[in-house]
Amino acid sequence: MTFDERLKLTTEAFRNKFGHNPALIAQAPGRVDLMGSHTDYNMGYVLTMSIDRNTWILARPRSDHLVQITSLNLPGESTFLLDDIEHDTLTPWSNYVRGVAKAMQEAGHSLRGFDGLVHSTIPFSSGLSSSAAIEMATVVVFKTLSQLGIDSVTMALLGQQAENQFVGVNSGILDQYSSALGEKGCALLLDCRALTSHTMPVSQTIQPVICDTKARRELTGSEYDERRAQCEEGVRILQQFYPDVAALRDVTMAQFKAHEAELPAVVARRCRFIIEENQRVLDLAEVLPSGDYDRLRALTDASYLGARDLYEIGAPAMEAMMQAMLAGPGVIGARQAGAGFGGCMVAFVEASEVDLFAARVSTHYEQATGITPAVYAVSPAPGAGLLTSVRG
Ligand code: GLA
C-alpha cells in the first residue's frame, strides 16, 4: 500500500466511523535491535533502529473526557472515560491506549478526550514493538490535543510505565525509546542507564533485513520475567564481592570470571551472555559504519549462539531461520531480534542482493519448517510525531 492509499483508506474509515474528518495523524515506528538482546533491563547498551513499519492514530478532539478508539487491524472498539480507566478484557489492544492515558494523568497532565482510529503496518506479537508504537502514538495524540510539552525521553518512560504497570509486561526501555527517539537514516546506540543515545550511520552497502519466523511468541509469558529475575540474582551475588555493582552492565568479564563458580550454573550462563552481549553492542557500533564484514559476522554469530545456548531464548523455528539466513546470497551476518522465543530475526545483507536473499531464505525456511515466513528489508525511520495536519 502506498502512503497516499493508506491515507485515503484511513481517513475514509475515520469519516465513516465518526462522521467527521480527523484533526491530526500521529505516527510511531516499530524497531529492530541490531545488537543487544535483553541488555536493556540490565542497564546496558543496545544498537537499535526504528523501522519504516509504523502505527498511525487518526484523531479528533472531543469536548468531553471520553476516549473512543477503534482499529483497522484488530476487531473491537473501546470507549472509556479519562476519569475512570479500567482494563478492557474484550478489546485487549485498547489497554495500551488506556495505560498511557492513566500514566499521563498520574504524571499530572490534564488530558482531552478524543475519537481515534488506529492503523498499523507492524506485524503483531513478532518482536518489532507494535505495543510500544501504539503507546508512543497515543502519547503524541494526547500531548498534541492537550497542548503538553513532553520531551521524547519522558514519552518513552510514560509508555514503559503503561506497559509495566497497566498492561503488566515487565519490559525494559528499549522499545519505547526506539519508537520515540528513532532517527531517519540512522541506528541508535542507546545507553539504557543514562537514557541517552548517539546516532550511528549504517554503511550504505549493509541492508538490515527482517526475517519473521512466523512462530509467534507471547511476551507476557513467564520466560521473560524469569530471565530478569536470574540476572537480578546474579547481581545480588556479585554485589557481595563488588559493592559498586548495581546492574550486570557494571560487571567486567574479569570480575565475572573471578566469581563465576559462586553463581548457580543457570545464573552464570545468563550473566555471561549479558556481559558479552553488552560488549558486542559497543563492538558492532564501531563495525557498522566501516563495513568490516568479517567482524560483523563474528559478532552476530556469537550473539546468536549466546542467545541460544546461554540465555536460552531460542526456538526450533529460529534455528531453521538462522540456517536459511546464513545460506542466503549476500548475507553478511544474522542473529535473533526482540525477546527471542520465535518472532523476528535480523540479517545484515549486501544491499545489492536483498531481493535474491529474500526469495532464497523464504524457500529454504519453508522447505525446512512448512511455515511461510516474511522476509523484507527495513530502513531507519523517524521517531514518533505528528504525521500531518488534516483539514476538518
Ligand atoms: C522485549 C522487551 C524489551 C527488551 C527486549 C529484549 O522487546 O520489551 O524491553 O528487553 O525484549 O532485548
Short mmCIF file of C-alpha atoms and ligand atoms in Angstrom, two decimals:
data_model
loop_
_atom_site.label_atom_id
_atom_site.label_comp_id
_atom_site.label_asym_id
_atom_site.label_seq_id
_atom_site.Cartn_x
_atom_site.Cartn_y
_atom_site.Cartn_z
CA MET A 1 0.00 0.00 0.00
CA THR A 2 1.39 3.44 -0.89
CA PHE A 3 1.36 6.33 1.56
CA ASP A 4 -1.48 8.00 -0.36
CA GLU A 5 -3.54 4.81 -0.43
CA ARG A 6 -3.06 4.38 3.30
CA LEU A 7 -4.04 7.99 3.93
CA LYS A 8 -7.18 7.58 1.85
CA LEU A 9 -8.15 4.26 3.44
CA THR A 10 -7.71 5.52 6.98
CA THR A 11 -9.31 8.95 6.59
CA GLU A 12 -12.34 7.42 4.85
CA ALA A 13 -12.65 4.84 7.61
CA PHE A 14 -12.39 7.61 10.19
CA ARG A 15 -15.14 9.63 8.47
CA ASN A 16 -17.39 6.57 8.19
CA LYS A 17 -16.93 5.75 11.82
CA PHE A 18 -17.07 9.18 13.44
CA GLY A 19 -18.86 11.30 10.83
CA HIS A 20 -16.13 13.92 10.53
CA ASN A 21 -12.51 14.31 9.42
CA PRO A 22 -9.57 13.60 11.72
CA ALA A 23 -7.77 16.68 13.03
CA LEU A 24 -4.38 15.02 13.17
CA ILE A 25 -2.48 11.83 12.50
CA ALA A 26 0.13 10.65 14.97
CA GLN A 27 2.69 8.07 13.86
CA ALA A 28 5.14 5.93 15.79
CA PRO A 29 7.52 3.33 14.33
CA GLY A 30 8.40 -0.22 15.35
CA ARG A 31 12.03 -1.13 15.96
CA VAL A 32 14.58 -3.83 15.42
CA ASP A 33 17.56 -4.36 17.70
CA LEU A 34 20.70 -4.81 15.62
CA MET A 35 22.63 -5.95 18.70
CA GLY A 36 21.85 -6.14 22.41
CA SER A 37 19.33 -8.81 23.41
CA HIS A 38 18.00 -8.34 26.95
CA THR A 39 20.69 -5.81 27.80
CA ASP A 40 18.15 -3.01 28.35
CA TYR A 41 16.84 -4.10 31.75
CA ASN A 42 20.43 -4.82 32.75
CA MET A 43 21.09 -1.09 32.28
CA GLY A 44 23.37 -1.80 29.33
CA TYR A 45 23.63 -0.76 25.69
CA VAL A 46 21.53 -1.60 22.63
CA LEU A 47 22.15 -0.84 18.98
CA THR A 48 18.58 -0.24 17.86
CA MET A 49 16.87 1.02 14.74
CA SER A 50 13.38 2.44 14.32
CA ILE A 51 11.88 0.93 11.16
CA ASP A 52 9.64 2.04 8.32
CA ARG A 53 6.74 0.00 9.71
CA ASN A 54 4.60 2.12 11.95
CA THR A 55 1.32 2.71 13.73
CA TRP A 56 -0.91 5.66 12.93
CA ILE A 57 -3.61 7.05 15.14
CA LEU A 58 -6.01 9.41 13.38
CA ALA A 59 -7.67 11.56 15.99
CA ARG A 60 -10.07 14.39 16.59
CA PRO A 61 -10.53 16.05 19.99
CA ARG A 62 -13.79 15.74 21.90
CA SER A 63 -15.22 18.30 24.24
CA ASP A 64 -15.74 15.72 26.99
CA HIS A 65 -13.46 13.24 28.82
CA LEU A 66 -14.36 10.31 26.63
CA VAL A 67 -11.88 8.34 24.51
CA GLN A 68 -13.46 6.34 21.72
CA ILE A 69 -10.93 4.19 19.87
CA THR A 70 -11.22 1.70 17.04
CA SER A 71 -8.70 -0.20 14.89
CA LEU A 72 -8.50 -1.22 11.24
CA ASN A 73 -6.25 -4.15 12.12
CA LEU A 74 -7.91 -5.79 15.08
CA PRO A 75 -11.57 -6.37 15.92
CA GLY A 76 -13.44 -4.43 18.55
CA GLU A 77 -13.61 -0.85 19.66
CA SER A 78 -13.30 0.61 23.08
CA THR A 79 -14.73 3.59 24.88
CA PHE A 80 -13.56 4.84 28.25
CA LEU A 81 -13.75 7.87 30.50
CA LEU A 82 -10.46 9.50 31.36
CA ASP A 83 -11.67 9.84 34.97
CA ASP A 84 -12.20 6.10 35.37
CA ILE A 85 -9.77 3.88 33.46
CA GLU A 86 -10.23 0.14 33.83
CA HIS A 87 -8.80 -2.79 31.86
CA ASP A 88 -10.72 -3.84 28.77
CA THR A 89 -10.66 -7.62 28.53
CA LEU A 90 -12.84 -7.69 25.39
CA THR A 91 -10.60 -5.33 23.40
CA PRO A 92 -7.15 -6.01 24.88
CA TRP A 93 -5.25 -3.85 22.36
CA SER A 94 -7.02 -0.79 23.79
CA ASN A 95 -5.21 -1.36 27.08
CA TYR A 96 -2.11 0.27 25.56
CA VAL A 97 -4.15 3.43 24.96
CA ARG A 98 -5.80 3.19 28.38
CA GLY A 99 -2.47 2.53 30.13
CA VAL A 100 -0.84 5.55 28.50
CA ALA A 101 -3.79 7.80 29.44
CA LYS A 102 -3.53 6.59 33.01
CA ALA A 103 0.26 7.07 33.18
CA MET A 104 0.00 10.61 31.74
CA GLN A 105 -2.67 11.58 34.22
CA GLU A 106 -0.68 10.10 37.10
CA ALA A 107 2.18 12.34 35.94
CA GLY A 108 -0.16 15.29 36.50
CA HIS A 109 -1.23 16.01 32.93
CA SER A 110 -4.77 17.08 32.24
CA LEU A 111 -5.98 15.30 29.09
CA ARG A 112 -8.68 15.94 26.48
CA GLY A 113 -10.81 13.08 25.20
CA PHE A 114 -10.68 12.10 21.53
CA ASP A 115 -12.13 9.93 18.81
CA GLY A 116 -9.37 7.77 17.38
CA LEU A 117 -8.71 5.20 14.70
CA VAL A 118 -5.60 3.01 14.74
CA HIS A 119 -3.89 1.58 11.68
CA SER A 120 -0.61 -0.32 11.86
CA THR A 121 1.82 -1.84 9.39
CA ILE A 122 3.82 -3.53 12.16
CA PRO A 123 3.08 -7.25 12.50
CA PHE A 124 1.78 -8.04 15.99
CA SER A 125 3.47 -10.33 18.52
CA SER A 126 6.52 -10.71 16.32
CA GLY A 127 9.14 -8.78 18.28
CA LEU A 128 9.05 -5.50 16.31
CA SER A 129 7.46 -3.46 19.12
CA SER A 130 3.93 -2.96 17.88
CA SER A 131 2.97 -2.34 21.53
CA ALA A 132 5.47 0.47 22.01
CA ALA A 133 4.35 2.02 18.72
CA ILE A 134 0.69 2.30 19.74
CA GLU A 135 1.82 3.63 23.13
CA MET A 136 4.01 6.31 21.58
CA ALA A 137 1.37 7.28 19.02
CA THR A 138 -1.10 7.62 21.89
CA VAL A 139 1.25 9.96 23.78
CA VAL A 140 1.60 12.09 20.64
CA VAL A 141 -2.20 12.33 20.29
CA PHE A 142 -2.73 13.35 23.92
CA LYS A 143 0.18 15.76 24.08
CA THR A 144 -0.89 17.48 20.86
CA LEU A 145 -4.60 17.74 21.68
CA SER A 146 -3.92 18.79 25.27
CA GLN A 147 -1.01 21.08 24.27
CA LEU A 148 1.52 19.50 26.61
CA GLY A 149 5.26 19.98 26.44
CA ILE A 150 6.62 16.46 26.95
CA ASP A 151 10.08 15.55 25.66
CA SER A 152 10.77 12.30 23.86
CA VAL A 153 12.58 10.53 26.71
CA THR A 154 9.67 11.30 29.03
CA MET A 155 7.32 9.97 26.35
CA ALA A 156 9.26 6.70 26.33
CA LEU A 157 9.14 6.47 30.13
CA LEU A 158 5.37 7.07 30.15
CA GLY A 159 4.94 4.26 27.63
CA GLN A 160 7.12 1.94 29.67
CA GLN A 161 5.09 2.77 32.77
CA ALA A 162 1.88 1.92 30.90
CA GLU A 163 3.39 -1.36 29.74
CA ASN A 164 4.81 -2.35 33.14
CA GLN A 165 2.01 -1.18 35.41
CA PHE A 166 -1.19 -1.30 33.35
CA VAL A 167 -0.60 -3.93 30.66
CA GLY A 168 1.50 -5.99 33.06
CA VAL A 169 4.59 -6.73 30.94
CA ASN A 170 7.79 -6.09 32.85
CA SER A 171 9.80 -4.88 29.83
CA GLY A 172 12.78 -2.52 29.72
CA ILE A 173 13.01 0.86 27.98
CA LEU A 174 14.31 -0.34 24.60
CA ASP A 175 11.06 -0.50 22.64
CA GLN A 176 9.53 2.81 23.72
CA TYR A 177 12.86 4.66 23.49
CA SER A 178 13.44 3.41 19.95
CA SER A 179 9.92 4.32 18.86
CA ALA A 180 10.05 7.77 20.45
CA LEU A 181 13.59 8.81 19.54
CA GLY A 182 14.37 6.89 16.33
CA GLU A 183 16.06 8.88 13.57
CA LYS A 184 15.58 8.65 9.84
CA GLY A 185 18.63 7.15 8.18
CA CYS A 186 20.45 6.10 11.38
CA ALA A 187 20.62 3.41 14.00
CA LEU A 188 20.90 4.49 17.65
CA LEU A 189 23.48 3.43 20.17
CA LEU A 190 21.30 3.54 23.27
CA ASP A 191 22.59 3.71 26.82
CA CYS A 192 19.72 2.28 28.87
CA ARG A 193 21.00 3.64 32.17
CA ALA A 194 21.69 7.20 31.08
CA LEU A 195 18.67 7.20 28.74
CA THR A 196 20.76 8.86 26.07
CA SER A 197 21.70 7.76 22.56
CA HIS A 198 24.08 8.55 19.73
CA THR A 199 23.07 8.27 16.11
CA MET A 200 25.04 5.64 14.23
CA PRO A 201 25.30 5.80 10.47
CA VAL A 202 24.90 2.38 8.85
CA SER A 203 27.15 1.67 5.86
CA GLN A 204 25.16 2.12 2.63
CA THR A 205 26.15 -1.34 1.48
CA ILE A 206 24.73 -3.13 4.55
CA GLN A 207 20.96 -3.63 4.48
CA PRO A 208 19.14 -4.88 7.61
CA VAL A 209 16.53 -7.47 6.60
CA ILE A 210 13.75 -8.72 8.88
CA CYS A 211 13.24 -12.47 8.74
CA ASP A 212 9.99 -13.26 10.50
CA THR A 213 9.80 -16.92 11.54
CA LYS A 214 6.01 -16.50 11.96
CA ALA A 215 6.42 -18.69 15.02
CA ARG A 216 4.50 -16.47 17.40
CA ARG A 217 5.67 -15.55 20.84
CA GLU A 218 3.87 -14.20 23.85
CA LEU A 219 5.90 -11.76 25.89
CA THR A 220 3.61 -11.89 28.88
CA GLY A 221 4.83 -15.48 29.35
CA SER A 222 6.92 -16.23 32.39
CA GLU A 223 10.18 -16.82 30.48
CA TYR A 224 10.95 -13.11 30.17
CA ASP A 225 10.37 -12.42 33.87
CA GLU A 226 12.42 -15.47 34.76
CA ARG A 227 15.41 -14.15 32.77
CA ARG A 228 15.12 -10.81 34.54
CA ALA A 229 14.99 -12.48 37.93
CA GLN A 230 18.06 -14.62 37.11
CA CYS A 231 20.03 -11.52 36.12
CA GLU A 232 18.99 -9.81 39.35
CA GLU A 233 20.08 -12.86 41.33
CA GLY A 234 23.48 -12.68 39.62
CA VAL A 235 23.77 -9.01 40.58
CA ARG A 236 22.88 -9.75 44.21
CA ILE A 237 25.60 -12.39 44.47
CA LEU A 238 28.25 -10.36 42.65
CA GLN A 239 27.49 -7.34 44.84
CA GLN A 240 28.91 -9.26 47.79
CA PHE A 241 32.32 -9.03 46.08
CA TYR A 242 31.84 -5.74 44.25
CA PRO A 243 29.57 -3.43 46.24
CA ASP A 244 29.53 -0.83 43.47
CA VAL A 245 27.79 -3.19 41.06
CA ALA A 246 24.18 -2.06 40.62
CA ALA A 247 23.40 -3.98 37.41
CA LEU A 248 25.10 -6.51 35.11
CA ARG A 249 26.23 -3.59 32.99
CA ASP A 250 28.72 -2.76 35.75
CA VAL A 251 30.36 -6.19 35.82
CA THR A 252 33.55 -6.68 33.79
CA MET A 253 34.38 -10.06 32.27
CA ALA A 254 37.36 -10.38 34.63
CA GLN A 255 35.15 -9.76 37.68
CA PHE A 256 32.58 -12.24 36.42
CA LYS A 257 35.17 -14.96 35.79
CA ALA A 258 36.65 -14.49 39.26
CA HIS A 259 33.32 -15.44 40.85
CA GLU A 260 31.56 -17.45 38.17
CA ALA A 261 31.85 -20.62 40.28
CA GLU A 262 29.91 -18.99 43.10
CA LEU A 263 26.85 -18.45 40.93
CA PRO A 264 24.23 -21.14 40.30
CA ALA A 265 25.04 -22.60 36.86
CA VAL A 266 21.96 -21.21 35.14
CA VAL A 267 22.51 -17.74 36.63
CA ALA A 268 26.14 -17.85 35.48
CA ARG A 269 25.02 -18.64 31.92
CA ARG A 270 22.58 -15.71 31.91
CA CYS A 271 25.15 -13.30 33.33
CA ARG A 272 27.87 -14.35 30.92
CA PHE A 273 25.56 -13.77 27.98
CA ILE A 274 24.56 -10.27 29.12
CA ILE A 275 28.14 -9.18 29.87
CA GLU A 276 29.34 -10.45 26.48
CA GLU A 277 26.32 -9.14 24.58
CA ASN A 278 26.77 -5.70 26.07
CA GLN A 279 30.34 -5.60 24.79
CA ARG A 280 29.17 -6.82 21.37
CA VAL A 281 26.89 -3.77 21.13
CA LEU A 282 29.86 -1.44 21.54
CA ASP A 283 31.90 -3.52 19.10
CA LEU A 284 29.18 -3.56 16.43
CA ALA A 285 28.76 0.20 16.80
CA GLU A 286 32.36 0.52 15.60
CA VAL A 287 31.93 -2.01 12.82
CA LEU A 288 28.64 -0.86 11.27
CA PRO A 289 29.79 2.44 9.76
CA SER A 290 33.03 0.90 8.48
CA GLY A 291 31.53 -2.17 6.86
CA ASP A 292 34.03 -4.75 8.18
CA TYR A 293 32.12 -7.89 7.12
CA ASP A 294 34.29 -10.46 8.92
CA ARG A 295 33.98 -8.68 12.24
CA LEU A 296 30.23 -8.20 11.79
CA ARG A 297 29.82 -11.90 11.11
CA ALA A 298 31.84 -12.89 14.17
CA LEU A 299 29.73 -10.62 16.39
CA THR A 300 26.34 -11.76 15.04
CA ASP A 301 27.34 -15.44 15.21
CA ALA A 302 28.42 -15.04 18.83
CA SER A 303 25.24 -13.17 19.68
CA TYR A 304 23.03 -15.90 18.23
CA LEU A 305 24.95 -18.75 19.86
CA GLY A 306 24.90 -16.97 23.21
CA ALA A 307 21.17 -16.30 22.96
CA ARG A 308 20.55 -19.93 22.11
CA ASP A 309 22.94 -21.69 24.48
CA LEU A 310 23.48 -19.27 27.40
CA TYR A 311 20.37 -17.13 27.61
CA GLU A 312 18.22 -19.94 26.18
CA ILE A 313 15.75 -17.80 24.29
CA GLY A 314 15.94 -19.86 21.10
CA ALA A 315 13.28 -21.90 19.34
CA PRO A 316 13.36 -24.59 16.62
CA ALA A 317 11.95 -22.09 14.14
CA MET A 318 14.77 -19.66 14.94
CA GLU A 319 17.37 -22.36 14.35
CA ALA A 320 15.80 -23.17 10.97
CA MET A 321 15.69 -19.47 10.08
CA MET A 322 19.30 -18.96 11.15
CA GLN A 323 20.39 -21.71 8.79
CA ALA A 324 18.30 -20.27 5.97
CA MET A 325 19.68 -16.76 6.56
CA LEU A 326 23.30 -17.90 6.69
CA ALA A 327 22.83 -19.78 3.41
CA GLY A 328 21.22 -16.75 1.75
CA PRO A 329 23.00 -14.88 -1.07
CA GLY A 330 24.74 -11.70 0.06
CA VAL A 331 24.39 -12.46 3.78
CA ILE A 332 26.97 -10.76 5.97
CA GLY A 333 25.66 -11.88 9.36
CA ALA A 334 22.41 -12.74 11.15
CA ARG A 335 21.02 -13.03 14.65
CA GLN A 336 17.87 -13.04 16.81
CA ALA A 337 15.84 -9.91 17.45
CA GLY A 338 13.41 -8.80 20.14
CA ALA A 339 12.84 -11.02 23.14
CA GLY A 340 13.50 -14.28 21.24
CA PHE A 341 11.37 -17.46 21.54
CA GLY A 342 10.39 -17.22 17.86
CA GLY A 343 9.24 -13.98 16.25
CA CYS A 344 11.51 -11.93 14.01
CA MET A 345 15.22 -12.27 13.39
CA VAL A 346 17.51 -9.85 11.56
CA ALA A 347 20.05 -10.40 8.79
CA PHE A 348 22.63 -7.95 7.52
CA VAL A 349 22.69 -8.33 3.75
CA GLU A 350 24.67 -6.74 0.94
CA ALA A 351 22.27 -4.14 -0.37
CA SER A 352 22.53 -5.33 -3.98
CA GLU A 353 21.49 -8.90 -3.05
CA VAL A 354 18.40 -8.21 -0.95
CA ASP A 355 15.75 -9.44 -3.40
CA LEU A 356 17.56 -12.68 -4.12
CA PHE A 357 18.26 -13.14 -0.41
CA ALA A 358 14.57 -12.73 0.47
CA ALA A 359 13.44 -15.23 -2.16
CA ARG A 360 16.02 -17.88 -1.26
CA VAL A 361 15.61 -17.56 2.51
CA SER A 362 11.83 -17.85 2.19
CA THR A 363 12.07 -21.03 0.10
CA HIS A 364 14.75 -22.57 2.28
CA TYR A 365 12.87 -21.86 5.54
CA GLU A 366 9.54 -23.01 4.16
CA GLN A 367 11.06 -26.28 2.95
CA ALA A 368 12.55 -26.88 6.40
CA THR A 369 9.55 -25.94 8.54
CA GLY A 370 6.42 -25.91 6.37
CA ILE A 371 5.85 -22.31 7.53
CA THR A 372 5.81 -19.40 5.07
CA PRO A 373 8.00 -16.66 6.58
CA ALA A 374 8.03 -12.93 5.83
CA VAL A 375 11.39 -11.56 4.70
CA TYR A 376 11.75 -7.87 3.96
CA ALA A 377 14.28 -5.04 4.09
CA VAL A 378 13.72 -2.23 6.58
CA SER A 379 15.09 1.30 6.66
CA PRO A 380 15.65 3.57 9.65
CA ALA A 381 12.60 5.79 10.03
CA PRO A 382 11.79 8.90 12.13
CA GLY A 383 10.60 8.50 15.71
CA ALA A 384 7.09 9.24 16.96
CA GLY A 385 5.47 12.50 15.96
CA LEU A 386 2.73 14.15 14.02
CA LEU A 387 2.38 12.86 10.51
CA THR A 388 0.35 15.70 9.18
CA SER A 389 -2.48 18.03 9.95
CA VAL A 390 -5.64 17.22 8.03
CA ARG A 391 -8.22 19.93 7.43
CA GLY A 392 -11.58 19.14 9.04
C1 GLA B 1 11.34 -7.04 24.53
C2 GLA B 1 11.24 -6.02 25.67
C3 GLA B 1 12.45 -5.08 25.66
C4 GLA B 1 13.76 -5.87 25.63
C5 GLA B 1 13.72 -6.94 24.54
C6 GLA B 1 14.92 -7.86 24.59
O1 GLA B 1 11.26 -6.38 23.31
O2 GLA B 1 10.07 -5.26 25.53
O3 GLA B 1 12.41 -4.23 26.78
O4 GLA B 1 14.03 -6.43 26.88
O5 GLA B 1 12.55 -7.75 24.64
O6 GLA B 1 16.09 -7.16 24.30
#
